[in-house]
Short mmCIF file of C-alpha atoms and ligand atoms in Angstrom, two decimals:
data_model
loop_
_atom_site.label_atom_id
_atom_site.label_comp_id
_atom_site.label_asym_id
_atom_site.label_seq_id
_atom_site.Cartn_x
_atom_site.Cartn_y
_atom_site.Cartn_z
CA UNK A 1 187.59 72.87 113.85
CA UNK A 2 185.79 71.74 117.02
CA UNK A 3 186.37 74.75 119.99
CA UNK A 4 186.03 71.87 122.83
CA UNK A 5 188.89 69.32 122.69
CA UNK A 6 188.25 67.22 125.54
CA UNK A 7 185.05 67.37 127.23
CA UNK A 8 184.41 64.16 129.31
CA UNK A 9 181.99 62.65 131.64
CA UNK A 10 183.99 64.34 134.71
CA UNK A 11 183.80 67.78 132.91
CA UNK A 12 179.76 67.55 132.21
CA UNK A 13 179.43 66.74 135.84
CA UNK A 14 181.50 69.44 137.13
CA UNK A 15 180.61 72.28 134.56
CA UNK A 16 179.11 75.10 136.54
CA UNK A 17 179.09 72.95 139.97
CA UNK A 18 182.94 72.78 140.51
CA UNK A 19 186.23 74.62 139.38
CA UNK A 20 186.27 73.18 135.70
CA UNK A 21 189.34 73.15 134.03
CA UNK A 22 189.61 71.43 130.22
CA UNK A 23 191.27 72.02 126.87
CA UNK A 24 189.91 73.98 123.77
CA UNK A 25 191.57 74.44 120.27
CA UNK A 26 191.08 78.35 119.97
CA UNK A 27 194.97 79.05 120.34
CA UNK A 28 195.29 77.38 116.95
CA UNK A 29 192.60 79.74 115.11
CA UNK A 30 194.20 82.29 112.89
CA UNK A 31 191.60 84.57 114.41
CA UNK A 32 193.85 85.03 117.57
CA UNK A 33 197.50 85.29 116.11
CA UNK A 34 199.34 88.08 117.05
CA UNK A 35 198.76 89.92 114.03
CA UNK A 36 194.99 89.32 113.88
CA UNK A 37 195.00 90.86 117.35
CA UNK A 38 196.93 93.80 116.35
CA UNK A 39 194.41 94.13 113.58
CA UNK A 40 191.72 93.68 115.92
CA UNK A 41 192.74 96.31 118.48
CA UNK A 42 193.04 98.91 115.27
CA UNK A 43 189.86 98.20 113.96
CA UNK A 44 187.76 97.49 117.27
CA UNK A 45 185.49 100.82 118.12
CA UNK A 46 187.32 102.75 120.83
CA UNK A 47 184.07 103.06 122.79
CA UNK A 48 184.02 99.22 123.33
CA UNK A 49 187.71 99.13 124.15
CA UNK A 50 189.10 99.51 127.70
CA UNK A 51 193.02 100.34 128.07
CA UNK A 52 194.17 100.15 131.74
CA UNK A 53 197.49 100.07 133.82
CA UNK A 54 197.39 99.24 137.66
CA UNK A 55 200.32 99.16 140.38
CA UNK A 56 202.17 96.04 141.17
CA UNK A 57 199.29 94.97 143.95
CA UNK A 58 196.87 95.09 140.86
CA UNK A 59 194.01 96.63 143.28
CA UNK A 60 191.01 97.87 141.42
CA UNK A 61 191.81 101.32 143.29
CA UNK A 62 195.02 101.52 141.44
CA UNK A 63 193.50 100.93 138.01
CA UNK A 64 193.42 103.84 135.78
CA UNK A 65 192.12 104.32 132.28
CA UNK A 66 194.53 104.97 129.59
CA UNK A 67 194.23 106.77 126.35
CA UNK A 68 195.82 104.78 123.14
CA UNK A 69 196.24 107.93 121.11
CA UNK A 70 196.83 107.14 117.63
CA UNK A 71 199.21 104.21 118.03
CA UNK A 72 199.08 101.38 115.75
CA UNK A 73 198.13 97.84 116.83
CA UNK A 74 201.70 96.95 116.40
CA UNK A 75 202.58 99.72 118.72
CA UNK A 76 200.26 98.85 121.21
CA UNK A 77 201.11 95.21 121.37
CA UNK A 78 204.78 96.62 121.89
CA UNK A 79 203.69 98.49 124.81
CA UNK A 80 201.68 95.57 126.32
CA UNK A 81 204.44 93.33 125.93
CA UNK A 82 206.72 95.66 128.01
CA UNK A 83 204.47 97.15 130.37
CA UNK A 84 201.76 96.67 132.74
CA UNK A 85 198.95 97.07 130.54
CA UNK A 86 195.45 95.34 130.22
CA UNK A 87 193.30 95.77 127.11
CA UNK A 88 189.92 94.49 127.11
CA UNK A 89 187.98 94.76 123.41
CA UNK A 90 184.37 94.31 124.75
CA UNK A 91 181.62 92.91 123.01
CA UNK A 92 184.19 91.24 120.22
CA UNK A 93 181.76 88.96 119.01
CA UNK A 94 178.71 91.36 118.55
CA UNK A 95 180.93 93.82 116.40
CA UNK A 96 182.84 91.33 114.06
CA UNK A 97 181.32 88.80 111.92
CA UNK A 98 183.92 86.15 112.10
CA UNK A 99 184.13 86.02 115.73
CA UNK A 100 180.07 85.93 116.22
CA UNK A 101 180.46 82.88 114.35
CA UNK A 102 182.98 81.15 116.50
CA UNK A 103 181.21 82.37 119.67
CA UNK A 104 178.01 80.61 118.48
CA UNK A 105 179.90 77.71 117.45
CA UNK A 106 181.74 77.45 121.24
CA UNK A 107 177.80 77.59 122.82
CA UNK A 108 176.66 75.32 120.59
CA UNK A 109 179.25 72.67 121.40
CA UNK A 110 178.76 73.45 125.09
CA UNK A 111 175.14 72.98 124.93
CA UNK A 112 175.42 69.97 122.72
CA UNK A 113 177.85 68.77 125.61
CA UNK A 114 175.51 69.87 128.59
CA UNK A 115 172.08 68.89 128.43
CA UNK A 116 169.98 71.15 130.30
CA UNK A 117 172.56 74.18 130.11
CA UNK A 118 170.56 77.23 128.21
CA UNK A 119 172.56 80.20 128.46
CA UNK A 120 171.07 83.55 127.46
CA UNK A 121 172.75 86.83 126.87
CA UNK A 122 176.24 85.45 125.83
CA UNK A 123 178.95 87.98 125.53
CA UNK A 124 182.68 87.75 125.27
CA UNK A 125 185.71 90.35 125.15
CA UNK A 126 189.27 89.79 124.22
CA UNK A 127 192.04 90.25 126.88
CA UNK A 128 195.30 91.46 125.81
CA UNK A 129 197.49 92.09 129.01
CA UNK A 130 201.22 92.59 129.84
CA UNK A 131 203.55 90.03 131.62
CA UNK A 132 203.09 91.91 134.96
CA UNK A 133 199.45 92.79 134.72
CA UNK A 134 197.12 91.72 137.75
CA UNK A 135 193.52 91.34 138.24
CA UNK A 136 192.49 91.95 141.71
CA UNK A 137 190.36 89.38 144.01
CA UNK A 138 186.66 89.89 142.76
CA UNK A 139 183.72 87.96 141.80
CA UNK A 140 181.68 88.28 138.55
CA UNK A 141 177.97 89.00 138.57
CA UNK A 142 177.47 86.48 135.86
CA UNK A 143 178.94 83.15 135.04
CA UNK A 144 182.06 83.55 133.21
CA UNK A 145 184.73 81.15 131.50
CA UNK A 146 188.20 81.97 130.61
CA UNK A 147 189.58 80.65 127.54
CA UNK A 148 193.45 80.88 127.38
CA UNK A 149 195.20 81.53 124.13
CA UNK A 150 198.51 82.84 124.32
CA UNK A 151 200.90 83.26 127.44
CA UNK A 152 200.98 82.24 130.83
CA UNK A 153 198.56 83.05 133.42
CA UNK A 154 198.01 82.04 137.22
CA UNK A 155 194.54 82.03 138.33
CA UNK A 156 193.63 81.75 141.99
CA UNK A 157 190.27 80.43 142.72
CA UNK A 158 188.53 80.57 146.27
CA UNK A 159 185.73 78.33 147.34
CA UNK A 160 182.36 79.95 148.94
CA UNK A 161 183.76 80.24 152.62
CA UNK A 162 182.92 82.90 155.20
CA UNK A 163 186.79 83.25 155.56
CA UNK A 164 186.89 83.93 151.93
CA UNK A 165 184.01 86.48 151.26
CA UNK A 166 180.64 86.55 153.30
CA UNK A 167 177.09 86.75 151.97
CA UNK A 168 177.27 90.39 152.86
CA UNK A 169 180.52 91.23 151.27
CA UNK A 170 179.22 89.32 147.95
CA UNK A 171 175.90 91.44 147.95
CA UNK A 172 177.99 94.58 148.14
CA UNK A 173 179.15 93.76 144.36
CA UNK A 174 175.61 92.97 143.27
CA UNK A 175 174.46 96.02 144.81
CA UNK A 176 176.81 98.42 143.27
CA UNK A 177 177.38 98.13 139.50
CA UNK A 178 180.72 100.01 139.46
CA UNK A 179 182.77 97.81 141.53
CA UNK A 180 183.19 93.98 141.63
CA UNK A 181 186.47 93.88 143.88
CA UNK A 182 186.01 91.88 147.09
CA UNK A 183 187.94 92.54 150.42
CA UNK A 184 190.90 90.31 150.28
CA UNK A 185 191.35 88.99 153.64
CA UNK A 186 194.57 87.14 154.59
CA UNK A 187 192.78 84.02 155.59
CA UNK A 188 191.43 83.43 152.31
CA UNK A 189 194.70 82.56 151.16
CA UNK A 190 194.81 79.14 152.55
CA UNK A 191 191.56 77.98 150.80
CA UNK A 192 193.26 79.20 147.21
CA UNK A 193 193.43 77.10 144.63
CA UNK A 194 196.18 77.74 142.01
CA UNK A 195 195.97 76.90 138.25
CA UNK A 196 198.79 77.65 135.67
CA UNK A 197 196.99 78.34 132.63
CA UNK A 198 198.90 77.43 129.29
CA UNK A 199 197.30 78.31 125.66
CA UNK A 200 194.46 75.87 124.99
CA UNK A 201 193.34 75.58 128.40
CA UNK A 202 189.63 77.08 129.60
CA UNK A 203 188.89 77.39 133.31
CA UNK A 204 185.38 78.21 134.66
CA UNK A 205 183.78 77.96 138.26
CA UNK A 206 180.14 78.16 139.91
CA UNK A 207 178.58 81.56 139.66
CA UNK A 208 180.10 84.34 142.27
CA UNK A 209 183.20 82.21 142.99
CA UNK A 210 186.04 84.67 143.94
CA UNK A 211 189.00 84.71 141.95
CA UNK A 212 192.32 86.70 141.13
CA UNK A 213 194.64 86.34 138.38
CA UNK A 214 198.57 87.34 138.03
CA UNK A 215 200.20 87.30 134.58
CA UNK A 216 203.48 85.02 134.08
CA UNK A 217 206.22 86.49 131.95
CA UNK A 218 204.68 86.76 128.49
CA UNK A 219 201.97 88.71 126.45
CA UNK A 220 198.73 87.34 127.40
CA UNK A 221 195.72 86.76 125.15
CA UNK A 222 192.71 85.35 126.42
CA UNK A 223 188.91 85.23 125.91
CA UNK A 224 186.46 85.88 128.37
CA UNK A 225 183.01 84.91 127.79
CA UNK A 226 180.19 85.56 129.95
CA UNK A 227 176.54 84.45 130.23
CA UNK A 228 173.31 84.68 131.85
CA UNK A 229 170.70 81.46 133.09
CA UNK A 230 167.38 82.04 134.77
CA UNK A 231 169.24 80.29 137.96
CA UNK A 232 171.86 82.92 137.85
CA UNK A 233 169.02 85.93 137.56
CA UNK A 234 166.97 84.25 140.33
CA UNK A 235 170.27 84.13 142.72
CA UNK A 236 171.34 87.56 141.91
CA UNK A 237 167.96 89.14 142.62
CA UNK A 238 167.47 87.19 146.07
CA UNK A 239 170.75 88.22 147.24
CA UNK A 240 170.15 92.13 146.01
CA UNK A 241 166.92 91.70 148.05
CA UNK A 242 168.84 90.22 151.26
CA UNK A 243 171.42 93.14 150.69
CA UNK A 244 168.85 95.90 150.73
CA UNK A 245 167.19 94.48 153.84
CA UNK A 246 170.20 94.00 155.69
CA UNK A 247 171.42 97.61 155.01
CA UNK A 248 168.16 99.54 154.97
CA UNK A 249 166.28 97.53 157.76
CA UNK A 250 168.74 95.97 159.75
CA UNK A 251 167.77 92.30 159.01
CA UNK A 252 169.82 89.29 159.42
CA UNK A 253 168.77 87.28 156.41
CA UNK A 254 169.54 83.68 156.22
CA UNK A 255 172.66 82.36 154.60
CA UNK A 256 171.71 82.28 150.91
CA UNK A 257 173.31 79.11 150.32
CA UNK A 258 170.88 77.58 152.98
CA UNK A 259 167.80 79.38 151.41
CA UNK A 260 165.77 77.25 149.04
CA UNK A 261 162.56 76.65 147.75
CA UNK A 262 159.65 79.14 148.53
CA UNK A 263 161.73 81.10 150.77
CA UNK A 264 164.39 81.64 147.82
CA UNK A 265 161.54 82.50 145.48
CA UNK A 266 159.89 85.06 147.54
CA UNK A 267 163.29 86.65 147.74
CA UNK A 268 164.10 86.73 144.13
CA UNK A 269 160.73 88.13 143.18
CA UNK A 270 161.03 90.96 145.77
CA UNK A 271 164.61 91.64 144.72
CA UNK A 272 163.42 91.62 140.96
CA UNK A 273 160.60 94.27 142.20
CA UNK A 274 163.16 96.31 144.07
CA UNK A 275 165.31 96.93 141.37
CA UNK A 276 162.72 97.39 138.86
CA UNK A 277 161.39 100.06 141.50
CA UNK A 278 164.91 101.62 141.92
CA UNK A 279 165.22 100.37 145.59
CA UNK A 280 168.71 100.51 146.25
CA UNK A 281 171.11 101.38 149.05
CA UNK A 282 173.33 104.66 149.30
CA UNK A 283 176.80 104.23 147.67
CA UNK A 284 179.33 104.56 150.18
CA UNK A 285 182.48 104.47 147.91
CA UNK A 286 181.78 107.07 145.25
CA UNK A 287 183.44 105.78 141.76
CA UNK A 288 186.60 107.54 141.03
CA UNK A 289 186.63 108.95 137.62
CA UNK A 290 190.10 107.75 137.40
CA UNK A 291 193.38 109.76 136.02
CA UNK A 292 194.21 109.05 132.52
CA UNK A 293 197.60 107.92 130.92
CA UNK A 294 199.00 107.89 127.66
CA UNK A 295 200.36 104.63 126.28
CA UNK A 296 203.85 104.84 125.31
CA UNK A 297 205.72 101.75 123.87
CA UNK A 298 208.97 103.28 124.63
CA UNK A 299 208.13 104.15 128.45
CA UNK A 300 209.42 101.72 131.37
CA UNK A 301 205.76 100.39 131.82
CA UNK A 302 204.30 101.09 128.34
CA UNK A 303 202.57 104.15 130.22
CA UNK A 304 203.25 107.84 130.31
CA UNK A 305 201.18 109.97 132.84
FE1 FE2 B 401 186.49 87.59 136.79
#
């Protein structure tokens, strides 16, 4: 089975430059049937599994970490179907050989289709989430791709625009490892592009593109893959440098999108050195440990405090 179903010349031009939506065949693989996912939830090491719930806004501050206890995979899936739960089986591909082989194949196909694409540090997790689950407005620090397998997802994607998120707001995510949420300004919504994903669709976008997700009415199963590239590392380091200089020394750096050549190089080298030396900015919002809940397939939202 080929993973990529329809990688056209247009897809090749858009990949990593613009929002890219295309089709794949992962939803037909027995590795992602409901039974396979139930089994995975049971055997996946718990230290690599996140069980979370959120309120109806989906905001990061409302996200709580949960305890699956001794529930079976079947019971957990039942709780996900009836509740507002979100399960992430992190590092799926590093842990289970048959899934590792699939990830290797996915990225081999991507590299065959896209000359010059050299991803490093490829990781992926399986997302299993409820009909009412939401992921808040945020940006990822690495390039990500969302491979939708089961259910329906509405994905809102926003362009790089100051009304969506300024450089300063995006730096905030890079400066603090604990939080990827961006301030969601009402003006951002007029820039939003909305995509209703069906099983067998993949969507990705340029690095640091703000986005949010709302599930629609059914059990959702998706793969989220992420990778790093030398260009992403350079951009992150340059923005890290700008972020530290802005906050510690009151500098007003030029817009990162307009910083090129030597100017960009000096910034990313300085940013990398700062990171290595542990130069950072004080944390304004301490990370909340989060109250815990227990998963209960028979409780109204699948959770019990
Ligand atoms: Fe994301």
